[in-house]
PDB file of C-alpha atoms in Angstrom:
ATOM      1  CA  UNK A 701      -7.844   0.402   2.248  1.00  0.00           C
ATOM      2  CA  UNK A 702      -8.074  -2.652   0.008  1.00  0.00           C
ATOM      3  CA  UNK A 703      -7.422  -6.181   1.129  1.00  0.00           C
ATOM      4  CA  UNK A 704      -3.770  -7.060   1.616  1.00  0.00           C
ATOM      5  CA  UNK A 705      -2.754 -10.675   2.078  1.00  0.00           C
ATOM      6  CA  UNK A 706       0.868 -11.166   2.955  1.00  0.00           C
ATOM      7  CA  UNK A 707       2.656 -14.383   2.104  1.00  0.00           C
ATOM      8  CA  UNK A 708       5.215 -15.946   4.443  1.00  0.00           C
ATOM      9  CA  UNK A 709       7.904 -14.722   2.022  1.00  0.00           C
ATOM     10  CA  UNK A 710       6.566 -11.137   2.190  1.00  0.00           C
ATOM     11  CA  UNK A 711       6.474 -11.243   5.992  1.00  0.00           C
ATOM     12  CA  UNK A 712      10.129 -12.358   6.077  1.00  0.00           C
ATOM     13  CA  UNK A 713      11.152  -9.527   3.718  1.00  0.00           C
ATOM     14  CA  UNK A 714       9.224  -7.001   5.829  1.00  0.00           C
ATOM     15  CA  UNK A 715      10.824  -8.226   9.073  1.00  0.00           C
ATOM     16  CA  UNK A 716      14.309  -8.024   7.562  1.00  0.00           C
ATOM     17  CA  UNK A 717      13.721  -4.518   6.183  1.00  0.00           C
ATOM     18  CA  UNK A 718      12.249  -3.221   9.456  1.00  0.00           C
ATOM     19  CA  UNK A 719      15.092  -4.724  11.504  1.00  0.00           C
ATOM     20  CA  UNK A 720      17.750  -3.184   9.246  1.00  0.00           C
ATOM     21  CA  UNK A 721      16.187   0.274   8.858  1.00  0.00           C
ATOM     22  CA  UNK A 722      13.693   0.777  11.743  1.00  0.00           C
ATOM     23  CA  UNK A 723      11.198   2.039   9.120  1.00  0.00           C
ATOM     24  CA  UNK A 724       7.631   0.665   9.343  1.00  0.00           C
ATOM     25  CA  UNK A 725       6.624  -1.364   6.272  1.00  0.00           C
ATOM     26  CA  UNK A 726       2.940  -1.783   5.410  1.00  0.00           C
ATOM     27  CA  UNK A 727       3.270  -4.087   2.404  1.00  0.00           C
ATOM     28  CA  UNK A 728       5.850  -6.014   0.411  1.00  0.00           C
ATOM     29  CA  UNK A 729       5.444  -7.418  -3.083  1.00  0.00           C
ATOM     30  CA  UNK A 730       8.223  -9.821  -4.009  1.00  0.00           C
ATOM     31  CA  UNK A 731       8.723 -10.102  -7.757  1.00  0.00           C
ATOM     32  CA  UNK A 732      11.286 -12.071  -9.682  1.00  0.00           C
ATOM     33  CA  UNK A 733      13.393  -9.055 -10.609  1.00  0.00           C
ATOM     34  CA  UNK A 734      12.665  -6.699  -7.670  1.00  0.00           C
ATOM     35  CA  UNK A 735      11.044  -6.128  -4.268  1.00  0.00           C
ATOM     36  CA  UNK A 736       8.435  -3.405  -3.853  1.00  0.00           C
ATOM     37  CA  UNK A 737       7.951  -2.097  -0.315  1.00  0.00           C
ATOM     38  CA  UNK A 738       5.167   0.232   0.832  1.00  0.00           C
ATOM     39  CA  UNK A 739       6.633   2.396   3.588  1.00  0.00           C
ATOM     40  CA  UNK A 740       4.523   4.014   6.327  1.00  0.00           C
ATOM     41  CA  UNK A 741       3.896   7.698   5.654  1.00  0.00           C
ATOM     42  CA  UNK A 742       6.705   9.727   7.192  1.00  0.00           C
ATOM     43  CA  UNK A 743       9.166   6.784   7.408  1.00  0.00           C
ATOM     44  CA  UNK A 744      10.731   7.224   3.966  1.00  0.00           C
ATOM     45  CA  UNK A 745      13.763   9.015   5.418  1.00  0.00           C
ATOM     46  CA  UNK A 746      14.395   6.135   7.826  1.00  0.00           C
ATOM     47  CA  UNK A 747      13.958   3.596   5.019  1.00  0.00           C
ATOM     48  CA  UNK A 748      16.491   5.332   2.776  1.00  0.00           C
ATOM     49  CA  UNK A 749      18.885   6.462   5.514  1.00  0.00           C
ATOM     50  CA  UNK A 750      21.644   9.035   5.389  1.00  0.00           C
ATOM     51  CA  UNK A 751      23.173   9.039   1.892  1.00  0.00           C
ATOM     52  CA  UNK A 752      21.100   5.933   1.080  1.00  0.00           C
ATOM     53  CA  UNK A 753      22.939   3.800   3.664  1.00  0.00           C
ATOM     54  CA  UNK A 754      19.874   1.869   4.903  1.00  0.00           C
ATOM     55  CA  UNK A 755      18.378   1.032   1.521  1.00  0.00           C
ATOM     56  CA  UNK A 756      21.804   0.039   0.150  1.00  0.00           C
ATOM     57  CA  UNK A 757      22.445  -2.247   3.140  1.00  0.00           C
ATOM     58  CA  UNK A 758      19.116  -4.022   2.534  1.00  0.00           C
ATOM     59  CA  UNK A 759      19.768  -4.273  -1.236  1.00  0.00           C
ATOM     60  CA  UNK A 760      23.151  -5.860  -0.516  1.00  0.00           C
ATOM     61  CA  UNK A 761      21.690  -8.316   2.022  1.00  0.00           C
ATOM     62  CA  UNK A 762      18.892  -9.407  -0.330  1.00  0.00           C
ATOM     63  CA  UNK A 763      20.880  -9.091  -3.571  1.00  0.00           C
ATOM     64  CA  UNK A 764      17.797  -7.652  -5.314  1.00  0.00           C
ATOM     65  CA  UNK A 765      16.752  -4.231  -6.549  1.00  0.00           C
ATOM     66  CA  UNK A 766      14.326  -2.549  -4.137  1.00  0.00           C
ATOM     67  CA  UNK A 767      11.637   0.014  -4.887  1.00  0.00           C
ATOM     68  CA  UNK A 768      10.052   2.071  -2.120  1.00  0.00           C
ATOM     69  CA  UNK A 769       6.618   3.689  -2.265  1.00  0.00           C
ATOM     70  CA  UNK A 770       5.480   5.975   0.537  1.00  0.00           C
ATOM     71  CA  UNK A 771       1.943   5.208   1.690  1.00  0.00           C
ATOM     72  CA  UNK A 772      -0.731   7.885   1.806  1.00  0.00           C
ATOM     73  CA  UNK A 773      -4.367   7.745   2.925  1.00  0.00           C
ATOM     74  CA  UNK A 774      -5.083  10.047  -0.015  1.00  0.00           C
ATOM     75  CA  UNK A 775      -5.345   7.918  -3.191  1.00  0.00           C
ATOM     76  CA  UNK A 776      -4.114  10.788  -5.422  1.00  0.00           C
ATOM     77  CA  UNK A 777      -0.937  11.226  -3.359  1.00  0.00           C
ATOM     78  CA  UNK A 778      -0.451   7.453  -3.137  1.00  0.00           C
ATOM     79  CA  UNK A 779      -0.682   7.022  -6.926  1.00  0.00           C
ATOM     80  CA  UNK A 780       1.760   9.916  -7.449  1.00  0.00           C
ATOM     81  CA  UNK A 781       4.155   8.274  -4.963  1.00  0.00           C
ATOM     82  CA  UNK A 782       3.801   4.899  -6.712  1.00  0.00           C
ATOM     83  CA  UNK A 783       4.879   6.410 -10.043  1.00  0.00           C
ATOM     84  CA  UNK A 784       8.165   7.450  -8.413  1.00  0.00           C
ATOM     85  CA  UNK A 785      10.247   9.841 -10.518  1.00  0.00           C
ATOM     86  CA  UNK A 786       7.502  10.325 -13.147  1.00  0.00           C
ATOM     87  CA  UNK A 787       5.823  13.769 -13.014  1.00  0.00           C
ATOM     88  CA  UNK A 788       2.107  13.132 -12.600  1.00  0.00           C
ATOM     89  CA  UNK A 789       0.086  16.134 -13.850  1.00  0.00           C
ATOM     90  CA  UNK A 790      -3.291  14.966 -12.558  1.00  0.00           C
ATOM     91  CA  UNK A 791      -5.206  11.996 -11.169  1.00  0.00           C
ATOM     92  CA  UNK A 792      -8.973  11.771 -11.703  1.00  0.00           C
ATOM     93  CA  UNK A 793     -11.330   9.070 -10.475  1.00  0.00           C
ATOM     94  CA  UNK A 794     -14.464   7.703 -12.074  1.00  0.00           C
ATOM     95  CA  UNK A 795     -16.681   4.690 -11.530  1.00  0.00           C
ATOM     96  CA  UNK A 796     -17.658   2.442 -14.452  1.00  0.00           C
ATOM     97  CA  UNK A 797     -19.751  -0.702 -14.013  1.00  0.00           C
ATOM     98  CA  UNK A 798     -19.235  -0.454 -10.249  1.00  0.00           C
ATOM     99  CA  UNK A 799     -15.442  -0.384 -10.597  1.00  0.00           C
ATOM    100  CA  UNK A 800     -13.317   2.530  -9.444  1.00  0.00           C
ATOM    101  CA  UNK A 801     -10.864   3.737 -12.108  1.00  0.00           C
ATOM    102  CA  UNK A 802      -8.028   6.256 -11.921  1.00  0.00           C
ATOM    103  CA  UNK A 803      -7.074   8.298 -14.976  1.00  0.00           C
ATOM    104  CA  UNK A 804      -3.502   9.520 -14.619  1.00  0.00           C
ATOM    105  CA  UNK A 805      -2.047  12.246 -16.792  1.00  0.00           C
ATOM    106  CA  UNK A 806       1.721  12.271 -17.333  1.00  0.00           C
ATOM    107  CA  UNK A 807       3.822  14.314 -19.773  1.00  0.00           C
ATOM    108  CA  UNK A 808       4.244  12.618 -23.167  1.00  0.00           C
ATOM    109  CA  UNK A 809       8.025  12.494 -22.785  1.00  0.00           C
ATOM    110  CA  UNK A 810       7.643  10.504 -19.535  1.00  0.00           C
ATOM    111  CA  UNK A 811       5.049   7.974 -20.729  1.00  0.00           C
ATOM    112  CA  UNK A 812       7.731   5.365 -21.485  1.00  0.00           C
ATOM    113  CA  UNK A 813       9.109   5.653 -17.960  1.00  0.00           C
ATOM    114  CA  UNK A 814       5.583   5.519 -16.496  1.00  0.00           C
ATOM    115  CA  UNK A 815       4.893   2.281 -18.379  1.00  0.00           C
ATOM    116  CA  UNK A 816       8.340   0.733 -17.860  1.00  0.00           C
ATOM    117  CA  UNK A 817       9.996  -2.140 -19.662  1.00  0.00           C
ATOM    118  CA  UNK A 818       7.338  -4.754 -20.510  1.00  0.00           C
ATOM    119  CA  UNK A 819       4.817  -2.626 -18.581  1.00  0.00           C
ATOM    120  CA  UNK A 820       6.318  -3.433 -15.187  1.00  0.00           C
ATOM    121  CA  UNK A 821       5.994   0.114 -13.756  1.00  0.00           C
ATOM    122  CA  UNK A 822       2.334   0.628 -14.659  1.00  0.00           C
ATOM    123  CA  UNK A 823       1.553  -2.913 -13.433  1.00  0.00           C
ATOM    124  CA  UNK A 824       3.191  -2.086 -10.083  1.00  0.00           C
ATOM    125  CA  UNK A 825       1.039   1.053  -9.755  1.00  0.00           C
ATOM    126  CA  UNK A 826      -2.134  -0.869 -10.696  1.00  0.00           C
ATOM    127  CA  UNK A 827      -1.395  -3.608  -8.162  1.00  0.00           C
ATOM    128  CA  UNK A 828      -0.629  -1.144  -5.353  1.00  0.00           C
ATOM    129  CA  UNK A 829      -3.721   0.980  -6.132  1.00  0.00           C
ATOM    130  CA  UNK A 830      -5.872  -2.173  -6.045  1.00  0.00           C
ATOM    131  CA  UNK A 831      -4.327  -3.450  -2.797  1.00  0.00           C
ATOM    132  CA  UNK A 832      -4.347  -0.179  -0.875  1.00  0.00           C
ATOM    133  CA  UNK A 833      -7.243   1.881  -2.257  1.00  0.00           C
ATOM    134  CA  UNK A 834      -9.554  -0.612  -4.045  1.00  0.00           C
ATOM    135  CA  UNK A 835      -8.953   1.092  -7.398  1.00  0.00           C
ATOM    136  CA  UNK A 836      -9.579  -1.512 -10.101  1.00  0.00           C
ATOM    137  CA  UNK A 837      -7.516   0.053 -12.878  1.00  0.00           C
ATOM    138  CA  UNK A 838      -5.071   2.876 -13.531  1.00  0.00           C
ATOM    139  CA  UNK A 839      -5.218   4.331 -17.040  1.00  0.00           C
ATOM    140  CA  UNK A 840      -2.472   6.585 -18.432  1.00  0.00           C
ATOM    141  CA  UNK A 841      -3.483   9.645 -20.424  1.00  0.00           C
TER     142      UNK A 841
END
C-alpha cells in the first residue's frame, strides 16, 4: 500500500460517511466538483444501501456528487474498480527507471469515458493507484 495522508477535511468526510452508512472507508479525496471515497473490500453494498438509499442520503447531506471505489489488495482489481463503469480489457505492469507503471487496455468506444471531461477520470485512477499501490502512472491503451 502506498502512503496515504488524510487531511482534517478528509477525516471529517470519512466520519460522516461511516456514521451515515456503517461502511468502512479507507480513503477520501475531496475535490472541488466531487468526493471520491475508497470503500473497504466487501462494504460496497453497505455504502450504497438498498436502492441507493445510503449513498443518496450522504450526497444530499454533503450536496456534492460522490464516487465510490471498492478497495482491493490486488492492484489489477483495484484499477478495474477505479475505472468504474468502463470495461477494462487488461492491466499490465512494467517498471521503467525504477517507477512502476500500469498499462490499461479499454475498448476504443469507451476511451472518452475512461479519460473523462478534462481528464478527471484518468487523473482519479492515477491518484488512487499511486496512493494505494505505489503505481507511478496509469497509461491507457
